[in-house]
mmCIF file of C-alpha atoms in Angstrom:
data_model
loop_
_atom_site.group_PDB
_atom_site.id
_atom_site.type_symbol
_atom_site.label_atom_id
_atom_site.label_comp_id
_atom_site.label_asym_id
_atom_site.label_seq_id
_atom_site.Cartn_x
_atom_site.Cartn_y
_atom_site.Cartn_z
ATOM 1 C CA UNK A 8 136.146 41.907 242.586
ATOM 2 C CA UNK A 9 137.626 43.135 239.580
ATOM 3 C CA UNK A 10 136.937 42.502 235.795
ATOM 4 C CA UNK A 11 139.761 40.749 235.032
ATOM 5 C CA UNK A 12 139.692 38.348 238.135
ATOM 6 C CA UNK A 13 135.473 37.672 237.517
ATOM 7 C CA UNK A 14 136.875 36.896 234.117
ATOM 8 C CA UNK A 15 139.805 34.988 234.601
ATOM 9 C CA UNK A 16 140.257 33.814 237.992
ATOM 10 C CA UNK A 17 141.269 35.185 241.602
ATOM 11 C CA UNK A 18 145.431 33.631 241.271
ATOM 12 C CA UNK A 19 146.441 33.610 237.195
ATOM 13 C CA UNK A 20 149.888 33.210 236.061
ATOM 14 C CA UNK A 21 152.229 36.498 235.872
ATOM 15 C CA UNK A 22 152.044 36.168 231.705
ATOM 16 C CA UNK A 23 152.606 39.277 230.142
ATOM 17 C CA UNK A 24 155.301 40.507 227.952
ATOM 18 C CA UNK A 25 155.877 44.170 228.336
ATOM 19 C CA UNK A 26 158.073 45.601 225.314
ATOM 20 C CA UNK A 27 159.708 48.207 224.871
ATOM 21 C CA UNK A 28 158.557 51.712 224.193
ATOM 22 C CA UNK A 29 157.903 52.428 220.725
ATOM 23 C CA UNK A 30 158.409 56.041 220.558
ATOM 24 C CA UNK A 31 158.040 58.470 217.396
ATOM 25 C CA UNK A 32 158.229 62.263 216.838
ATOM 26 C CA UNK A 33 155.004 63.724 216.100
ATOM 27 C CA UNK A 34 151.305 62.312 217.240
ATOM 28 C CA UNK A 35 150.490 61.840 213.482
ATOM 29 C CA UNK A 36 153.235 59.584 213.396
ATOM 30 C CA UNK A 37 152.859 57.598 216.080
ATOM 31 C CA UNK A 38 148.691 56.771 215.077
ATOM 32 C CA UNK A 39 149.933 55.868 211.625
ATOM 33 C CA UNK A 40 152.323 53.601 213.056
ATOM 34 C CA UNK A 41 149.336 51.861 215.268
ATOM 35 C CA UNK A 42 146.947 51.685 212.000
ATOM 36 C CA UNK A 43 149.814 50.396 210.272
ATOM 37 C CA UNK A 44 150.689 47.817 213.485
ATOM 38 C CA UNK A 45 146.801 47.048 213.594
ATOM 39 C CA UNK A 46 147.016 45.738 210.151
ATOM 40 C CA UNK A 47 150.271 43.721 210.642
ATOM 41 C CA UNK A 48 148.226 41.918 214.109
ATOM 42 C CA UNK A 49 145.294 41.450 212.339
ATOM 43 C CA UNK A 50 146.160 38.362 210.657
ATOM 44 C CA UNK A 51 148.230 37.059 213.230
ATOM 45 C CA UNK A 52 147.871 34.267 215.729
ATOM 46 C CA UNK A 53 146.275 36.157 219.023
ATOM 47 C CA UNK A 54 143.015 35.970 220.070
ATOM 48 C CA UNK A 55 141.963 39.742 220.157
ATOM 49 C CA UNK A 56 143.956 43.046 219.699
ATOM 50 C CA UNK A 57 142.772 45.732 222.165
ATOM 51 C CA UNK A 58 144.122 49.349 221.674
ATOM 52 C CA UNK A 59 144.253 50.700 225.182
ATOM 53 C CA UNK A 60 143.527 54.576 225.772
ATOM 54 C CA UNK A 61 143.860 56.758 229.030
ATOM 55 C CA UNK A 62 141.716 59.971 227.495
ATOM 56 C CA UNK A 63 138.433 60.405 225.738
ATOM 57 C CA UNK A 64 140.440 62.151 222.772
ATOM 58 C CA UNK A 65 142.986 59.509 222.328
ATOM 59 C CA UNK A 66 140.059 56.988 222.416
ATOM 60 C CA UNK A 67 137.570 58.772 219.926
ATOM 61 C CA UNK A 68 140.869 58.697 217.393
ATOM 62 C CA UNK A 69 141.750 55.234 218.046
ATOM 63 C CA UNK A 70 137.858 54.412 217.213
ATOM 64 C CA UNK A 71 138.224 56.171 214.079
ATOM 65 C CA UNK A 72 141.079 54.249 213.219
ATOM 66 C CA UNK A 73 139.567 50.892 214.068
ATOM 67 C CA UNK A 74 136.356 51.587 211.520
ATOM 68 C CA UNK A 75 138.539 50.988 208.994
ATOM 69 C CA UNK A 76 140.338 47.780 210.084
ATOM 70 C CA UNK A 77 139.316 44.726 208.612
ATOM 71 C CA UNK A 78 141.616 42.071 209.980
ATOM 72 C CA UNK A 79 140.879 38.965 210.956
ATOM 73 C CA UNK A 80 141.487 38.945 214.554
ATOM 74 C CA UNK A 81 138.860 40.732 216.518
ATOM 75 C CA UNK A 82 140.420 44.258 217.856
ATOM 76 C CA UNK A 83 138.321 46.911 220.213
ATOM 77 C CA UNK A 84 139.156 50.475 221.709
ATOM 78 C CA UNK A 85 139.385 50.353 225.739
ATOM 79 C CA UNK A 86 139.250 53.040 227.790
ATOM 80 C CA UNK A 87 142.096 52.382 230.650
ATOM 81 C CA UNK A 88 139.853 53.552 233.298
ATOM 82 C CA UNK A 89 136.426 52.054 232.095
ATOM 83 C CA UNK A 90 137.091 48.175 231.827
ATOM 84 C CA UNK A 91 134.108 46.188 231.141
ATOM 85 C CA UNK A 92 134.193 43.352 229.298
ATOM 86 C CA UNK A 93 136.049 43.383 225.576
ATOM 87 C CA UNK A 94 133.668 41.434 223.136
ATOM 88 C CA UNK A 95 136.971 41.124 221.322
ATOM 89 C CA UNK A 96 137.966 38.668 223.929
ATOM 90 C CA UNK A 97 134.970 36.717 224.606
ATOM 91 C CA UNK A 98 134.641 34.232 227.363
ATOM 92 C CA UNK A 99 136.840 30.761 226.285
ATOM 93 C CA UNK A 100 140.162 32.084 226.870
ATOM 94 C CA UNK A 101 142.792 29.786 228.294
ATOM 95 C CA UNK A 102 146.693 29.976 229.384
ATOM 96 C CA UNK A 103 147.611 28.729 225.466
ATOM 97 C CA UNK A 104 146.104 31.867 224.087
ATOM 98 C CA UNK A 105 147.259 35.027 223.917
ATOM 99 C CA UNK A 106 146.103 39.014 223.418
ATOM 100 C CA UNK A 107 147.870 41.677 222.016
ATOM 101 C CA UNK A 108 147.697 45.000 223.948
ATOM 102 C CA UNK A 109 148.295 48.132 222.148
ATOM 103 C CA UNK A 110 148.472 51.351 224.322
ATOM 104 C CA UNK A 111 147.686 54.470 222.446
ATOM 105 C CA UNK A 112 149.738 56.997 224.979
ATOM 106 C CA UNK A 113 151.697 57.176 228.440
ATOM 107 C CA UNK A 114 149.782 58.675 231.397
ATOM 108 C CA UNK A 115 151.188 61.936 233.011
ATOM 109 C CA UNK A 116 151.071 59.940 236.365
ATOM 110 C CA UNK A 117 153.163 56.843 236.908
ATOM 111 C CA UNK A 118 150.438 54.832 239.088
ATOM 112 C CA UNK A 119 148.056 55.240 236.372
ATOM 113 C CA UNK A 120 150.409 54.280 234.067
ATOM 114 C CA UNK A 121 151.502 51.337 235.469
ATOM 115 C CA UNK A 122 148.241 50.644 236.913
ATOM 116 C CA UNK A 123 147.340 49.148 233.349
ATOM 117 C CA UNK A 124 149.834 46.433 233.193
ATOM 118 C CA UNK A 125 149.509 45.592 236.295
ATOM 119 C CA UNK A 126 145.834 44.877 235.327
ATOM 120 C CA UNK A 127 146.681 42.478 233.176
ATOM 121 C CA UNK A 128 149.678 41.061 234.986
ATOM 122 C CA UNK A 129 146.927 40.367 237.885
ATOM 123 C CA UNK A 130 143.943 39.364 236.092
ATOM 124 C CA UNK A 131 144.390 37.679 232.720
ATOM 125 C CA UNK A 132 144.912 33.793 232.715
ATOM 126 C CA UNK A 133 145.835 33.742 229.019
ATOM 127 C CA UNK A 134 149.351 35.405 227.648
ATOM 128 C CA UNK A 135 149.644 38.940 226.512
ATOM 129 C CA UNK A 136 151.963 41.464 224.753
ATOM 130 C CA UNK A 137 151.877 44.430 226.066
ATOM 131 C CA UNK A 138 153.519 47.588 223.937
ATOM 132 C CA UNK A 139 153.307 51.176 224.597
ATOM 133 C CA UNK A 140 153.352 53.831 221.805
ATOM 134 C CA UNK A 141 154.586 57.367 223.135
ATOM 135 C CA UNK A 142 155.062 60.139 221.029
ATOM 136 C CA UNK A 143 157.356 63.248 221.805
ATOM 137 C CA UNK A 144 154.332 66.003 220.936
ATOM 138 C CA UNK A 145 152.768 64.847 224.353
ATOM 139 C CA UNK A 146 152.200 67.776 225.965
ATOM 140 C CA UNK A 147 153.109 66.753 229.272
ATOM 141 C CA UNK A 148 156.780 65.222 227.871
ATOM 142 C CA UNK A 149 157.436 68.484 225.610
ATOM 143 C CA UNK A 150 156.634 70.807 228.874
ATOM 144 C CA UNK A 151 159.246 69.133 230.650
ATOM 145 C CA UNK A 152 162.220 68.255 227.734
ATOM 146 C CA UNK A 153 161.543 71.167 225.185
ATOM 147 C CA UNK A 154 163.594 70.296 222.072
ATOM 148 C CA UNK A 155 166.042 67.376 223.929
ATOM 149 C CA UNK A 156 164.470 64.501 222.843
ATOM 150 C CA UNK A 157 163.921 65.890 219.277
ATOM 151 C CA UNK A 158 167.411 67.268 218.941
ATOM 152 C CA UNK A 159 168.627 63.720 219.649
ATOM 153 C CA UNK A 160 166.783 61.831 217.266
ATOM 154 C CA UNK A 161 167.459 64.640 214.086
ATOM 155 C CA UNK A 162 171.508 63.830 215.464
ATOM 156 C CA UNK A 163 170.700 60.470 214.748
ATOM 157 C CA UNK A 164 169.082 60.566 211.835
ATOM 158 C CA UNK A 165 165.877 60.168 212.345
ATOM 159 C CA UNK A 166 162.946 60.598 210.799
ATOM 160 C CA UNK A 167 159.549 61.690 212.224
ATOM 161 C CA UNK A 168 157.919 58.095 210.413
ATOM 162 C CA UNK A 169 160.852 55.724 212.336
ATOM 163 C CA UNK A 170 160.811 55.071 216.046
ATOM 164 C CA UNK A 171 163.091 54.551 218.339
ATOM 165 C CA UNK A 172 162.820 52.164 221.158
ATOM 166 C CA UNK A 173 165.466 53.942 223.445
ATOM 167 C CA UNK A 174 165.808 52.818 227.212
ATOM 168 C CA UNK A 175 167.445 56.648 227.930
ATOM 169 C CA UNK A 176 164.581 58.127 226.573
ATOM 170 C CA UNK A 177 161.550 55.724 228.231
ATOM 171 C CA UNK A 178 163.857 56.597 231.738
ATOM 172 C CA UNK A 179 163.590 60.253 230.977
ATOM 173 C CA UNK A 180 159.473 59.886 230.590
ATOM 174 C CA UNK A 181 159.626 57.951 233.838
ATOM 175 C CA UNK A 182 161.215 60.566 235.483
ATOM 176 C CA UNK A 183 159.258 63.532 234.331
ATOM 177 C CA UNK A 184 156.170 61.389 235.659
ATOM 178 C CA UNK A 185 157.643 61.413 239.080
ATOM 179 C CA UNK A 186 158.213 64.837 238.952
ATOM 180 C CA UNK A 187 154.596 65.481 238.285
ATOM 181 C CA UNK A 188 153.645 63.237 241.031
ATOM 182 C CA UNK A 189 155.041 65.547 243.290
ATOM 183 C CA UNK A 190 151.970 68.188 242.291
ATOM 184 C CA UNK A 191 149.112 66.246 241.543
ATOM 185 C CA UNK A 192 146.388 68.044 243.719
ATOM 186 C CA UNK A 193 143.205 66.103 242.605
ATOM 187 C CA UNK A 194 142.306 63.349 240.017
ATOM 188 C CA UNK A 195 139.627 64.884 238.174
ATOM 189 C CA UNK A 196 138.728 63.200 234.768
ATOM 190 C CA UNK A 197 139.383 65.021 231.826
ATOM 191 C CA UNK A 198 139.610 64.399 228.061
ATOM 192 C CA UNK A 199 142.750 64.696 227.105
ATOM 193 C CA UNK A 200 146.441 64.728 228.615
ATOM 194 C CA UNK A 201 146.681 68.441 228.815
ATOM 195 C CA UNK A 202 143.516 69.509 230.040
ATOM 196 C CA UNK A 203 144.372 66.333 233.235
ATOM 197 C CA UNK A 204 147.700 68.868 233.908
ATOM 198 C CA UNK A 205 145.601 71.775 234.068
ATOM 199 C CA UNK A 206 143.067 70.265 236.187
ATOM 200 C CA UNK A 207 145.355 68.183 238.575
ATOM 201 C CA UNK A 208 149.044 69.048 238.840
ATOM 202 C CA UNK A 209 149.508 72.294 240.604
ATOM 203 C CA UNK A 210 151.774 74.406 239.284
ATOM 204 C CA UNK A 211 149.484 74.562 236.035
ATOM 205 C CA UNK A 212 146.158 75.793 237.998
ATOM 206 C CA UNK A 213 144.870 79.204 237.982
#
């Protein structure tokens, strides 16, 4: 038995709100935008804000950021692939609450990926937002599209502090994760996005 359904229940309501993809140039850009985010949540209505990580690196940074939050609603770091139970949440939580979910990257493969929504869509009784904050320096994404992605956004304008939430784009990260599917050899941990290529997808190891 899972976390979520000791927690919650074994049959809770499909409640969460997936938005889009909030997507940005750079990596510095994209953890400003979640400190800045964090702040904007942190006197809002939810019950807890948890930032959701898939790698050790992305969580140690998201822990640095959350020393120096000081909003109102409790907020934690969670590893994607360590779930115990958030204090952020506590134990009273009902169907007329709600969570908001912040995760810190994308996943080079798709199950994972989608294995964390899915978490939530199968486990958690009370509501929850769900947004995903990508950045275009992921290693995995600029292996695969070079300068594309970048070359469209400086067309349009944009600059490396704005996101985009762009369906072409989110399709495009969709699709390079299937084509890494297609060479995952193992699923050894590692601590960051790169060093999971190196160890897993074949075309990468020595």
């Amino acid at each position: 038995m899972g976390f979520f359904q000791r927690l919650f229940g074994s049959t809770p309501p499909k409640n969460v709100q997936t938005n889009p993809d909030r997507i940005w140039k750079t990596e510095e850009a994209k953890f400003s935008a979640i400190s800045e985010r964090l702040r904007e949540l942190g006197n809002g209505e939810a019950v807890a804000i948890l930032v959701v990580s898939h790698f050790e690196e992305t969580h140690e940074r998201i822990e640095d950021l959350l020393r120096e939050y000081q909003g109102r609603v409790p907020a934690e770091a969670v590893r994607a692939d360590r779930w115990s139970l958030p204090s952020a949440i506590g134990s009273q939580v009902d169907e007329t609450m709600f969570v908001d979910v912040i995760v810190a990257e994308r996943h080079p493969s798709l199950e994972v990926d989608e294995g964390v929504v899915k978490e939530f869509e199968d486990r958690l009784r009370c509501r929850c937002r769900v947004t995903y904050y990508v950045s275009l320096e992921c290693p995995w994404v600029v292996e695969q599209t070079g300068d594309f992605v970048h070359t469209i956004m400086d067309k349009m304008g944009m600059k490396d502090d704005e996101p985009i939430e762009s369906a072409m784009v989110t399709r495009r990260i969709t699709a390079i994760q299937k084509q890494i599917a297609q060479n995952v050899v193992s699923t050894q941990r590692a601590r960051s996005a790169q060093e999971w290529i190196d160890k897993n997808v074949r075309k990468n190891r020595s």
